[in-house]
Amino acid sequence: MHYWVKASASDFSGTIPQPRSGHTAVPIGKSKIVVFGGLHDKKFLNDIAVYDIENKLWFQPECTGNGSDGQVGPSPRAFHVGVAIDCHMFIFGGRSGNRRLGDFCVLDTASSIGNQKIVMYGGWDGKKWLSDLYILDTISLEWTELSVTGSLPSPRCGHTATMVEKRLLVFGGRGGGGPIMSDLWALKGLIEEENETPGWTQLKLPGQAPSPRCGHTVTSGGHYLLLFGGHGTGGWLSRYDIYYNDCIVLDRLSAQWKRLPIGNEPPAARAYHSLTNIGSRYLLFGGFDGKLTYGDIWWLVPEGDPIAKRFIKSPPKDVPGSKGMAAENIQSAFKEGRRENDAITELQRTLGISVSLSGPVLQILDESEDKEFIELGSRLTGERVSSDEQGLINQTIEILRDHWRTATPSSIPLKELGPLLRDYQRLISRHHLASSGSDIQYIDSWLSGKEAYKFYHLKNVSQLRIDDIPKLLAEYKKILPEQNTSGPRERLE
């Protein structure tokens, strides 16, 4: 079992890098991680931030040298390639505004380079997707194009290319014409001493393979490769974006895909982030989810790690158990003074949901506190709604619910699924709280079987599958209040 733990102030000293996506974070030896470049608020970056692992210190080094435009180091960029060999970091290409870059820079941090090489496959040059293969000799700094015959992966960008012993593994990416892929390829013939003819082989491995995606990370850790996050698409008639926060392992020993068991809620879904291995830990930084650029830092650690103990802990003395914890969250959401813990616990028990302090608690927001819900309704009405206009808020809520009342699954874009799921959970919880205090038998008959409302326990929309959307919408329509002009009702029939 692994746990996600958000980094605390005690984990680091120094200046933490600003939020960004499309950056690189590469380990230099076993003591440092170097972060370079990226994109933040439409601004391309070229700063360097170093994390000293032993001293738990972030700092910005003073660098010397010349870049392609006469400045010290590479020009600002994102979506570039960053590779570490010994104590050197190699930077190639990337994008800056509408320009695609093809320059090459080396950051020398200490000792000399061994006889090693860098392999680069595919990409996007601003006009077309690429499937070419180049090798850089890090001693002569000369590029050589490698000719490969036989079956070839389709041209792509946004993929990962990971060296595993003698093979290069390529997964996913976005191809010509826009499709996002989930194929896995292995390239042999890169090691001169092996005298192998270069050739690609498509690998179709058993297990729970990742969905199609680009902008993900694949990080080596012992006998397995860990895939996290990425950007995909969904929909039938109209396509919409999906961002992932799942952890999938490619086990090199059993040669199959596996889901990494996670004991708590993962970080927000994202792509174009970095995930770096530090011993048995992984360090997640940055990323983008279509709206937000992240600057948060997370640890992914095994159960026995000291950092995991921050999450796995006993409840405070003044909280008798998970029932009290659930009540505290519901009280803050609805701002009511009465005790609601029995009702929430009974609802979760009826739905077959496990209630435990070792896992996250579902938080139910009131409509007025659900900013994304209100903003979506405002776009439908064409009027900007402020928090002190309760009458207009009620009207906006009704219009949005009427919109979903007549919607079909194929007509709902991804941006509406989050607000829809939260309103579905809100209506179930509110009905239960309004009813349970006086008529438990009525509640049991209304929630007759946990299969009827199986989406209540989902923590976020990323846990929905494509084929769940028609079922979610159908259940939502069943629990909607009757149409009225006086605002949302507390009671559902």
GROMACS .gro file of C-alpha atoms in nm:
model
  493
    1MET     CA    1   0.000   0.000   0.000
    2HIS     CA    2   0.121   0.351  -0.089
    3TYR     CA    3   0.000   0.689   0.032
    4TRP     CA    4  -0.006   1.037  -0.116
    5VAL     CA    5   0.101   1.298   0.139
    6LYS     CA    6   0.112   1.668   0.061
    7ALA     CA    7   0.451   1.813   0.148
    8SER     CA    8   0.456   2.025   0.463
    9ALA     CA    9   0.666   2.329   0.553
   10SER     CA   10   0.896   2.107   0.760
   11ASP     CA   11   0.994   1.904   0.453
   12PHE     CA   12   1.189   2.182   0.287
   13SER     CA   13   1.377   2.503   0.347
   14GLY     CA   14   1.472   2.763   0.091
   15THR     CA   15   1.265   2.897  -0.198
   16ILE     CA   16   1.025   2.647  -0.356
   17PRO     CA   17   0.984   2.686  -0.736
   18GLN     CA   18   0.680   2.876  -0.857
   19PRO     CA   19   0.386   2.686  -1.010
   20ARG     CA   20   0.449   2.550  -1.359
   21SER     CA   21   0.377   2.278  -1.614
   22GLY     CA   22   0.574   2.139  -1.906
   23HIS     CA   23   0.898   2.160  -1.705
   24THR     CA   24   1.164   1.897  -1.646
   25ALA     CA   25   1.284   1.765  -1.310
   26VAL     CA   26   1.582   1.532  -1.336
   27PRO     CA   27   1.792   1.365  -1.064
   28ILE     CA   28   2.162   1.455  -1.065
   29GLY     CA   29   2.338   1.166  -0.896
   30LYS     CA   30   2.166   1.060  -0.574
   31SER     CA   31   2.180   1.393  -0.396
   32LYS     CA   32   2.001   1.653  -0.609
   33ILE     CA   33   1.700   1.715  -0.834
   34VAL     CA   34   1.721   1.994  -1.092
   35VAL     CA   35   1.402   2.165  -1.215
   36PHE     CA   36   1.423   2.371  -1.534
   37GLY     CA   37   1.183   2.583  -1.736
   38GLY     CA   38   0.812   2.533  -1.784
   39LEU     CA   39   0.502   2.744  -1.838
   40HIS     CA   40   0.316   2.954  -1.580
   41ASP     CA   41   0.029   3.193  -1.652
   42LYS     CA   42   0.120   3.202  -2.025
   43LYS     CA   43   0.479   3.292  -1.938
   44PHE     CA   44   0.762   3.063  -2.045
   45LEU     CA   45   1.032   3.015  -1.785
   46ASN     CA   46   1.406   2.944  -1.793
   47ASP     CA   47   1.488   2.944  -1.423
   48ILE     CA   48   1.677   2.662  -1.254
   49ALA     CA   49   1.577   2.533  -0.910
   50VAL     CA   50   1.775   2.265  -0.728
   51TYR     CA   51   1.650   2.042  -0.448
   52ASP     CA   52   1.929   1.918  -0.221
   53ILE     CA   53   1.792   1.583  -0.099
   54GLU     CA   54   2.025   1.538   0.198
   55ASN     CA   55   1.980   1.891   0.334
   56LYS     CA   56   1.612   1.919   0.231
   57LEU     CA   57   1.692   2.254   0.073
   58TRP     CA   58   1.558   2.430  -0.239
   59PHE     CA   59   1.795   2.687  -0.392
   60GLN     CA   60   1.867   2.866  -0.720
   61PRO     CA   61   2.229   2.820  -0.832
   62GLU     CA   62   2.433   3.091  -1.000
   63CYS     CA   63   2.519   2.965  -1.348
   64THR     CA   64   2.769   3.083  -1.607
   65GLY     CA   65   2.793   3.018  -1.980
   66ASN     CA   66   2.613   3.116  -2.298
   67GLY     CA   67   2.285   3.011  -2.451
   68SER     CA   68   2.181   3.023  -2.813
   69ASP     CA   69   2.072   3.387  -2.786
   70GLY     CA   70   2.372   3.512  -2.588
   71GLN     CA   71   2.218   3.483  -2.243
   72VAL     CA   72   2.330   3.256  -1.964
   73GLY     CA   73   2.170   2.916  -2.018
   74PRO     CA   74   1.879   2.813  -2.241
   75SER     CA   75   1.609   3.060  -2.341
   76PRO     CA   76   1.265   3.036  -2.174
   77ARG     CA   77   1.072   2.725  -2.283
   78ALA     CA   78   0.837   2.444  -2.191
   79PHE     CA   79   0.766   2.090  -2.315
   80HIS     CA   80   1.137   2.035  -2.378
   81VAL     CA   81   1.351   1.726  -2.317
   82GLY     CA   82   1.565   1.706  -2.002
   83VAL     CA   83   1.803   1.418  -1.940
   84ALA     CA   84   2.064   1.367  -1.667
   85ILE     CA   85   2.386   1.173  -1.721
   86ASP     CA   86   2.629   1.163  -1.430
   87CYS     CA   87   2.648   1.522  -1.309
   88HIS     CA   88   2.524   1.686  -1.627
   89MET     CA   89   2.176   1.791  -1.738
   90PHE     CA   90   2.104   1.803  -2.111
   91ILE     CA   91   1.824   2.027  -2.243
   92PHE     CA   92   1.691   1.998  -2.598
   93GLY     CA   93   1.413   2.166  -2.791
   94GLY     CA   94   1.077   2.269  -2.649
   95ARG     CA   95   0.833   2.548  -2.723
   96SER     CA   96   0.840   2.919  -2.648
   97GLY     CA   97   0.521   3.094  -2.754
   98ASN     CA   98   0.454   2.985  -3.113
   99ARG     CA   99   0.820   2.901  -3.177
  100ARG     CA  100   0.950   2.544  -3.174
  101LEU     CA  101   1.308   2.525  -3.053
  102GLY     CA  102   1.584   2.296  -3.172
  103ASP     CA  103   1.882   2.416  -2.969
  104PHE     CA  104   2.083   2.206  -2.730
  105CYS     CA  105   2.235   2.302  -2.393
  106VAL     CA  106   2.431   2.123  -2.122
  107LEU     CA  107   2.442   2.217  -1.754
  108ASP     CA  108   2.772   2.101  -1.607
  109THR     CA  109   2.736   2.061  -1.229
  110ALA     CA  110   3.064   1.879  -1.150
  111SER     CA  111   3.248   1.572  -1.278
  112SER     CA  112   3.319   1.451  -1.633
  113ILE     CA  113   3.075   1.258  -1.854
  114GLY     CA  114   3.113   0.887  -1.902
  115ASN     CA  115   3.075   0.713  -2.236
  116GLN     CA  116   2.697   0.732  -2.245
  117LYS     CA  117   2.436   0.830  -2.497
  118ILE     CA  118   2.096   0.995  -2.514
  119VAL     CA  119   1.815   0.856  -2.732
  120MET     CA  120   1.543   1.087  -2.863
  121TYR     CA  121   1.231   0.964  -3.040
  122GLY     CA  122   0.946   1.154  -3.204
  123GLY     CA  123   0.801   1.493  -3.118
  124TRP     CA  124   0.636   1.785  -3.297
  125ASP     CA  125   0.829   2.041  -3.505
  126GLY     CA  126   0.547   2.292  -3.544
  127LYS     CA  127   0.431   2.146  -3.874
  128LYS     CA  128   0.412   1.770  -3.834
  129TRP     CA  129   0.436   1.484  -3.586
  130LEU     CA  130   0.768   1.301  -3.595
  131SER     CA  131   0.875   0.939  -3.566
  132ASP     CA  132   1.246   0.980  -3.627
  133LEU     CA  133   1.509   0.843  -3.391
  134TYR     CA  134   1.833   1.019  -3.298
  135ILE     CA  135   2.123   0.930  -3.067
  136LEU     CA  136   2.348   1.188  -2.904
  137ASP     CA  137   2.703   1.091  -2.814
  138THR     CA  138   2.764   1.285  -2.491
  139ILE     CA  139   3.140   1.287  -2.543
  140SER     CA  140   3.161   1.415  -2.901
  141LEU     CA  141   2.821   1.592  -2.870
  142GLU     CA  142   2.728   1.464  -3.216
  143TRP     CA  143   2.382   1.355  -3.323
  144THR     CA  144   2.333   1.039  -3.530
  145GLU     CA  145   2.004   0.937  -3.691
  146LEU     CA  146   1.928   0.570  -3.631
  147SER     CA  147   1.769   0.385  -3.919
  148VAL     CA  148   1.511   0.124  -3.816
  149THR     CA  149   1.330  -0.116  -4.049
  150GLY     CA  150   1.018  -0.322  -3.994
  151SER     CA  151   0.712  -0.219  -3.793
  152LEU     CA  152   0.731   0.136  -3.658
  153PRO     CA  153   0.528   0.330  -3.399
  154SER     CA  154   0.311   0.600  -3.551
  155PRO     CA  155   0.443   0.960  -3.528
  156ARG     CA  156   0.362   1.127  -3.197
  157CYS     CA  157   0.441   1.385  -2.932
  158GLY     CA  158   0.361   1.406  -2.561
  159HIS     CA  159   0.470   1.045  -2.513
  160THR     CA  160   0.722   0.903  -2.268
  161ALA     CA  161   1.046   0.733  -2.372
  162THR     CA  162   1.213   0.544  -2.089
  163MET     CA  163   1.539   0.352  -2.103
  164VAL     CA  164   1.507   0.016  -1.925
  165GLU     CA  165   1.840  -0.168  -1.930
  166LYS     CA  166   1.897  -0.241  -2.301
  167ARG     CA  167   1.558  -0.133  -2.433
  168LEU     CA  168   1.381   0.196  -2.494
  169LEU     CA  169   1.012   0.182  -2.395
  170VAL     CA  170   0.772   0.431  -2.556
  171PHE     CA  171   0.417   0.471  -2.428
  172GLY     CA  172   0.120   0.682  -2.537
  173GLY     CA  173   0.128   1.032  -2.680
  174ARG     CA  174  -0.078   1.232  -2.929
  175GLY     CA  175  -0.048   1.137  -3.295
  176GLY     CA  176  -0.108   1.288  -3.636
  177GLY     CA  177  -0.463   1.414  -3.672
  178GLY     CA  178  -0.503   1.437  -3.295
  179PRO     CA  179  -0.577   1.086  -3.163
  180ILE     CA  180  -0.436   1.006  -2.820
  181MET     CA  181  -0.275   0.664  -2.794
  182SER     CA  182  -0.212   0.390  -2.538
  183ASP     CA  183   0.026   0.164  -2.727
  184LEU     CA  184   0.355   0.041  -2.580
  185TRP     CA  185   0.666  -0.014  -2.794
  186ALA     CA  186   1.015  -0.148  -2.720
  187LEU     CA  187   1.325  -0.061  -2.925
  188LYS     CA  188   1.627  -0.291  -2.931
  189GLY     CA  189   1.969  -0.245  -3.091
  190LEU     CA  190   2.083   0.063  -2.897
  191ILE     CA  191   2.379  -0.102  -2.724
  192GLU     CA  192   2.670  -0.142  -2.964
  193GLU     CA  193   2.822  -0.431  -2.768
  194GLU     CA  194   2.507  -0.639  -2.818
  195ASN     CA  195   2.539  -0.635  -3.199
  196GLU     CA  196   2.161  -0.631  -3.237
  197THR     CA  197   1.984  -0.498  -3.543
  198PRO     CA  198   1.773  -0.198  -3.436
  199GLY     CA  199   1.404  -0.287  -3.436
  200TRP     CA  200   1.072  -0.192  -3.280
  201THR     CA  201   0.835  -0.441  -3.117
  202GLN     CA  202   0.484  -0.352  -3.002
  203LEU     CA  203   0.417  -0.498  -2.658
  204LYS     CA  204   0.065  -0.605  -2.567
  205LEU     CA  205   0.089  -0.686  -2.200
  206PRO     CA  206  -0.182  -0.837  -1.977
  207GLY     CA  207  -0.332  -0.663  -1.677
  208GLN     CA  208  -0.498  -0.325  -1.620
  209ALA     CA  209  -0.338  -0.122  -1.897
  210PRO     CA  210  -0.352   0.261  -1.885
  211SER     CA  211  -0.612   0.445  -2.089
  212PRO     CA  212  -0.488   0.652  -2.387
  213ARG     CA  213  -0.304   0.964  -2.271
  214CYS     CA  214  -0.028   1.215  -2.329
  215GLY     CA  215   0.159   1.448  -2.095
  216HIS     CA  216   0.194   1.171  -1.837
  217THR     CA  217   0.510   1.061  -1.655
  218VAL     CA  218   0.678   0.721  -1.640
  219THR     CA  219   0.931   0.694  -1.358
  220SER     CA  220   1.164   0.402  -1.294
  221GLY     CA  221   1.159   0.255  -0.943
  222GLY     CA  222   1.330  -0.077  -0.883
  223HIS     CA  223   1.170  -0.364  -1.072
  224TYR     CA  224   0.876  -0.157  -1.196
  225LEU     CA  225   0.789   0.157  -1.390
  226LEU     CA  226   0.532   0.391  -1.237
  227LEU     CA  227   0.295   0.579  -1.468
  228PHE     CA  228   0.108   0.877  -1.322
  229GLY     CA  229  -0.143   1.128  -1.456
  230GLY     CA  230  -0.174   1.257  -1.809
  231HIS     CA  231  -0.428   1.406  -2.049
  232GLY     CA  232  -0.683   1.214  -2.253
  233THR     CA  233  -1.017   1.269  -2.422
  234GLY     CA  234  -1.366   1.128  -2.391
  235GLY     CA  235  -1.713   1.172  -2.536
  236TRP     CA  236  -1.915   1.040  -2.826
  237LEU     CA  237  -2.053   1.309  -3.053
  238SER     CA  238  -1.840   1.583  -2.899
  239ARG     CA  239  -1.495   1.531  -2.751
  240TYR     CA  240  -1.386   1.666  -2.415
  241ASP     CA  241  -1.066   1.666  -2.213
  242ILE     CA  242  -0.993   1.424  -1.930
  243TYR     CA  243  -0.706   1.461  -1.684
  244TYR     CA  244  -0.587   1.167  -1.477
  245ASN     CA  245  -0.441   1.112  -1.130
  246ASP     CA  246  -0.413   0.734  -1.134
  247CYS     CA  247  -0.100   0.530  -1.056
  248ILE     CA  248  -0.033   0.233  -1.284
  249VAL     CA  249   0.268   0.006  -1.255
  250LEU     CA  250   0.445  -0.183  -1.532
  251ASP     CA  251   0.593  -0.476  -1.344
  252ARG     CA  252   0.913  -0.580  -1.521
  253LEU     CA  253   0.928  -0.917  -1.346
  254SER     CA  254   0.579  -1.039  -1.435
  255ALA     CA  255   0.559  -0.830  -1.757
  256GLN     CA  256   0.209  -0.699  -1.684
  257TRP     CA  257   0.024  -0.380  -1.595
  258LYS     CA  258  -0.102  -0.338  -1.237
  259ARG     CA  259  -0.285  -0.069  -1.045
  260LEU     CA  260  -0.070   0.060  -0.758
  261PRO     CA  261  -0.275   0.021  -0.438
  262ILE     CA  262  -0.330   0.370  -0.293
  263GLY     CA  263  -0.466   0.408   0.060
  264ASN     CA  264  -0.601   0.761   0.034
  265GLU     CA  265  -0.717   1.037  -0.198
  266PRO     CA  266  -0.460   1.123  -0.468
  267PRO     CA  267  -0.359   1.477  -0.568
  268ALA     CA  268  -0.570   1.665  -0.820
  269ALA     CA  269  -0.566   1.519  -1.171
  270ARG     CA  270  -0.304   1.677  -1.395
  271ALA     CA  271  -0.067   1.644  -1.690
  272TYR     CA  272   0.271   1.793  -1.789
  273HIS     CA  273   0.395   1.758  -1.432
  274SER     CA  274   0.714   1.594  -1.301
  275LEU     CA  275   0.744   1.283  -1.084
  276THR     CA  276   1.095   1.204  -0.960
  277ASN     CA  277   1.216   0.896  -0.775
  278ILE     CA  278   1.407   0.948  -0.448
  279GLY     CA  279   1.487   0.607  -0.304
  280SER     CA  280   1.155   0.448  -0.210
  281ARG     CA  281   0.975   0.784  -0.241
  282TYR     CA  282   0.841   0.980  -0.536
  283LEU     CA  283   0.824   1.360  -0.551
  284LEU     CA  284   0.539   1.512  -0.755
  285PHE     CA  285   0.564   1.876  -0.860
  286GLY     CA  286   0.352   2.107  -1.075
  287GLY     CA  287   0.130   2.023  -1.370
  288PHE     CA  288  -0.178   2.154  -1.551
  289ASP     CA  289  -0.543   2.038  -1.557
  290GLY     CA  290  -0.682   2.247  -1.840
  291LYS     CA  291  -0.759   2.536  -1.605
  292LEU     CA  292  -0.504   2.554  -1.325
  293THR     CA  293  -0.125   2.545  -1.320
  294TYR     CA  294  -0.013   2.366  -1.005
  295GLY     CA  295   0.275   2.451  -0.774
  296ASP     CA  296   0.197   2.196  -0.505
  297ILE     CA  297   0.446   1.929  -0.399
  298TRP     CA  298   0.339   1.577  -0.298
  299TRP     CA  299   0.514   1.268  -0.169
  300LEU     CA  300   0.411   0.921  -0.280
  301VAL     CA  301   0.546   0.685  -0.014
  302PRO     CA  302   0.508   0.320   0.093
  303GLU     CA  303   0.309   0.240   0.406
  304GLY     CA  304   0.612   0.200   0.635
  305ASP     CA  305   0.766   0.536   0.542
  306PRO     CA  306   0.781   0.798   0.826
  307ILE     CA  307   0.603   1.048   0.598
  308ALA     CA  308   0.307   0.808   0.567
  309LYS     CA  309   0.255   0.833   0.944
  310ARG     CA  310   0.126   1.188   0.895
  311PHE     CA  311  -0.176   1.040   0.723
  312ILE     CA  312  -0.209   0.710   0.908
  313LYS     CA  313  -0.276   0.825   1.263
  314SER     CA  314  -0.519   0.776   1.546
  315PRO     CA  315  -0.822   1.007   1.574
  316PRO     CA  316  -0.800   1.301   1.818
  317LYS     CA  317  -0.931   1.233   2.166
  318ASP     CA  318  -1.228   1.464   2.126
  319VAL     CA  319  -1.345   1.279   1.812
  320PRO     CA  320  -1.501   0.942   1.904
  321GLY     CA  321  -1.452   0.793   1.558
  322SER     CA  322  -1.521   0.830   1.191
  323LYS     CA  323  -1.886   0.912   1.258
  324GLY     CA  324  -1.787   1.234   1.433
  325MET     CA  325  -1.543   1.322   1.159
  326ALA     CA  326  -1.813   1.285   0.894
  327ALA     CA  327  -2.045   1.506   1.099
  328GLU     CA  328  -1.782   1.778   1.127
  329ASN     CA  329  -1.745   1.795   0.750
  330ILE     CA  330  -2.117   1.802   0.688
  331GLN     CA  331  -2.173   2.071   0.952
  332SER     CA  332  -1.914   2.297   0.792
  333ALA     CA  333  -2.069   2.239   0.451
  334PHE     CA  334  -2.430   2.314   0.548
  335LYS     CA  335  -2.345   2.556   0.837
  336GLU     CA  336  -2.606   2.402   1.061
  337GLY     CA  337  -2.583   2.372   1.436
  338ARG     CA  338  -2.756   2.040   1.479
  339ARG     CA  339  -2.582   1.706   1.508
  340GLU     CA  340  -2.575   1.528   1.171
  341ASN     CA  341  -2.324   1.251   1.230
  342ASP     CA  342  -2.582   0.975   1.278
  343ALA     CA  343  -2.758   1.066   0.955
  344ILE     CA  344  -2.441   1.079   0.746
  345THR     CA  345  -2.307   0.755   0.890
  346GLU     CA  346  -2.643   0.583   0.829
  347LEU     CA  347  -2.640   0.708   0.469
  348GLN     CA  348  -2.289   0.574   0.411
  349ARG     CA  349  -2.382   0.243   0.573
  350THR     CA  350  -2.693   0.213   0.356
  351LEU     CA  351  -2.491   0.281   0.044
  352GLY     CA  352  -2.232   0.025   0.148
  353ILE     CA  353  -1.953   0.280   0.193
  354SER     CA  354  -1.666   0.211   0.430
  355VAL     CA  355  -1.618   0.489   0.687
  356SER     CA  356  -1.264   0.507   0.822
  357LEU     CA  357  -1.022   0.767   0.950
  358SER     CA  358  -0.754   0.615   0.727
  359GLY     CA  359  -0.937   0.743   0.418
  360PRO     CA  360  -1.069   1.081   0.303
  361VAL     CA  361  -1.416   1.198   0.399
  362LEU     CA  362  -1.660   1.304   0.129
  363GLN     CA  363  -1.726   1.675   0.165
  364ILE     CA  364  -2.064   1.810   0.060
  365LEU     CA  365  -2.078   2.180  -0.033
  366ASP     CA  366  -2.389   2.394  -0.031
  367GLU     CA  367  -2.483   2.525  -0.375
  368SER     CA  368  -2.375   2.880  -0.288
  369GLU     CA  369  -2.029   2.752  -0.184
  370ASP     CA  370  -1.983   2.542  -0.498
  371LYS     CA  371  -1.821   2.809  -0.715
  372GLU     CA  372  -1.792   2.594  -1.026
  373PHE     CA  373  -2.160   2.497  -0.996
  374ILE     CA  374  -2.270   2.863  -0.968
  375GLU     CA  375  -2.037   2.979  -1.248
  376LEU     CA  376  -2.176   2.712  -1.480
  377GLY     CA  377  -2.531   2.824  -1.401
  378SER     CA  378  -2.430   3.186  -1.455
  379ARG     CA  379  -2.309   3.106  -1.805
  380LEU     CA  380  -2.647   2.952  -1.885
  381THR     CA  381  -2.839   3.255  -1.755
  382GLY     CA  382  -2.595   3.510  -1.894
  383GLU     CA  383  -2.593   3.693  -1.559
  384ARG     CA  384  -2.308   3.724  -1.312
  385VAL     CA  385  -2.420   3.606  -0.968
  386SER     CA  386  -2.271   3.739  -0.645
  387SER     CA  387  -2.281   3.561  -0.308
  388ASP     CA  388  -2.525   3.810  -0.154
  389GLU     CA  389  -2.796   3.770  -0.421
  390GLN     CA  390  -2.975   3.468  -0.280
  391GLY     CA  391  -3.279   3.508  -0.503
  392LEU     CA  392  -3.066   3.512  -0.816
  393ILE     CA  393  -2.864   3.218  -0.683
  394ASN     CA  394  -3.182   3.013  -0.640
  395GLN     CA  395  -3.293   3.103  -0.991
  396THR     CA  396  -2.953   3.004  -1.131
  397ILE     CA  397  -2.968   2.670  -0.949
  398GLU     CA  398  -3.309   2.593  -1.096
  399ILE     CA  399  -3.201   2.682  -1.450
  400LEU     CA  400  -2.893   2.460  -1.426
  401ARG     CA  401  -3.092   2.167  -1.289
  402ASP     CA  402  -3.354   2.210  -1.561
  403HIS     CA  403  -3.070   2.207  -1.812
  404TRP     CA  404  -2.953   1.868  -1.683
  405ARG     CA  405  -3.313   1.745  -1.653
  406THR     CA  406  -3.344   1.755  -2.033
  407ALA     CA  407  -2.983   1.670  -2.120
  408THR     CA  408  -2.862   1.352  -2.287
  409PRO     CA  409  -2.532   1.182  -2.197
  410SER     CA  410  -2.368   1.273  -2.527
  411SER     CA  411  -2.460   1.640  -2.486
  412ILE     CA  412  -2.282   1.689  -2.152
  413PRO     CA  413  -1.924   1.820  -2.189
  414LEU     CA  414  -1.656   1.721  -1.939
  415LYS     CA  415  -1.661   2.061  -1.767
  416GLU     CA  416  -2.018   1.991  -1.648
  417LEU     CA  417  -1.951   1.647  -1.501
  418GLY     CA  418  -1.785   1.775  -1.182
  419PRO     CA  419  -2.071   2.010  -1.087
  420LEU     CA  420  -2.324   1.743  -1.189
  421LEU     CA  421  -2.163   1.477  -0.967
  422ARG     CA  422  -2.145   1.713  -0.668
  423ASP     CA  423  -2.509   1.817  -0.708
  424TYR     CA  424  -2.609   1.451  -0.729
  425GLN     CA  425  -2.427   1.385  -0.400
  426ARG     CA  426  -2.566   1.704  -0.246
  427LEU     CA  427  -2.927   1.612  -0.323
  428ILE     CA  428  -2.886   1.262  -0.179
  429SER     CA  429  -2.725   1.393   0.140
  430ARG     CA  430  -2.975   1.673   0.187
  431HIS     CA  431  -3.272   1.445   0.139
  432HIS     CA  432  -3.129   1.198   0.387
  433LEU     CA  433  -3.062   1.465   0.650
  434ALA     CA  434  -3.409   1.607   0.609
  435SER     CA  435  -3.577   1.268   0.640
  436SER     CA  436  -3.370   1.044   0.865
  437GLY     CA  437  -3.448   1.209   1.195
  438SER     CA  438  -3.812   1.106   1.189
  439ASP     CA  439  -3.855   0.809   0.956
  440ILE     CA  440  -3.566   0.561   0.930
  441GLN     CA  441  -3.786   0.305   0.751
  442TYR     CA  442  -3.860   0.562   0.482
  443ILE     CA  443  -3.488   0.617   0.428
  444ASP     CA  444  -3.420   0.246   0.398
  445SER     CA  445  -3.697   0.205   0.142
  446TRP     CA  446  -3.583   0.512  -0.055
  447LEU     CA  447  -3.223   0.384  -0.065
  448SER     CA  448  -3.334   0.027  -0.127
  449GLY     CA  449  -3.000  -0.125  -0.230
  450LYS     CA  450  -2.664   0.041  -0.267
  451GLU     CA  451  -2.660  -0.021  -0.645
  452ALA     CA  452  -2.930   0.241  -0.690
  453TYR     CA  453  -2.702   0.532  -0.595
  454LYS     CA  454  -2.355   0.389  -0.642
  455PHE     CA  455  -2.190   0.720  -0.746
  456TYR     CA  456  -2.246   0.885  -0.408
  457HIS     CA  457  -1.908   0.775  -0.272
  458LEU     CA  458  -1.693   0.906  -0.561
  459LYS     CA  459  -1.444   1.169  -0.445
  460ASN     CA  460  -1.405   1.345  -0.780
  461VAL     CA  461  -1.511   1.320  -1.142
  462SER     CA  462  -1.186   1.152  -1.249
  463GLN     CA  463  -1.319   0.831  -1.094
  464LEU     CA  464  -1.605   0.819  -1.345
  465ARG     CA  465  -1.573   0.597  -1.650
  466ILE     CA  466  -1.722   0.688  -1.986
  467ASP     CA  467  -1.993   0.425  -1.955
  468ASP     CA  468  -2.086   0.561  -1.609
  469ILE     CA  469  -2.211   0.893  -1.748
  470PRO     CA  470  -2.552   0.769  -1.877
  471LYS     CA  471  -2.612   0.590  -1.546
  472LEU     CA  472  -2.515   0.895  -1.340
  473LEU     CA  473  -2.743   1.122  -1.542
  474ALA     CA  474  -3.034   0.878  -1.514
  475GLU     CA  475  -2.998   0.853  -1.135
  476TYR     CA  476  -2.962   1.232  -1.108
  477LYS     CA  477  -3.288   1.288  -1.295
  478LYS     CA  478  -3.468   1.051  -1.056
  479ILE     CA  479  -3.363   1.248  -0.746
  480LEU     CA  480  -3.416   1.596  -0.891
  481PRO     CA  481  -3.674   1.808  -0.708
  482GLU     CA  482  -3.990   1.884  -0.897
  483GLN     CA  483  -3.970   2.196  -1.111
  484ASN     CA  484  -4.059   2.509  -0.917
  485THR     CA  485  -3.998   2.883  -0.916
  486SER     CA  486  -3.913   2.929  -0.550
  487GLY     CA  487  -3.566   2.778  -0.535
  488PRO     CA  488  -3.434   2.432  -0.455
  489ARG     CA  489  -3.639   2.203  -0.232
  490GLU     CA  490  -3.514   2.008   0.066
  491ARG     CA  491  -3.742   1.712   0.008
  492LEU     CA  492  -3.709   1.459  -0.273
  493GLU     CA  493  -3.986   1.216  -0.356
   0.00000   0.00000   0.00000
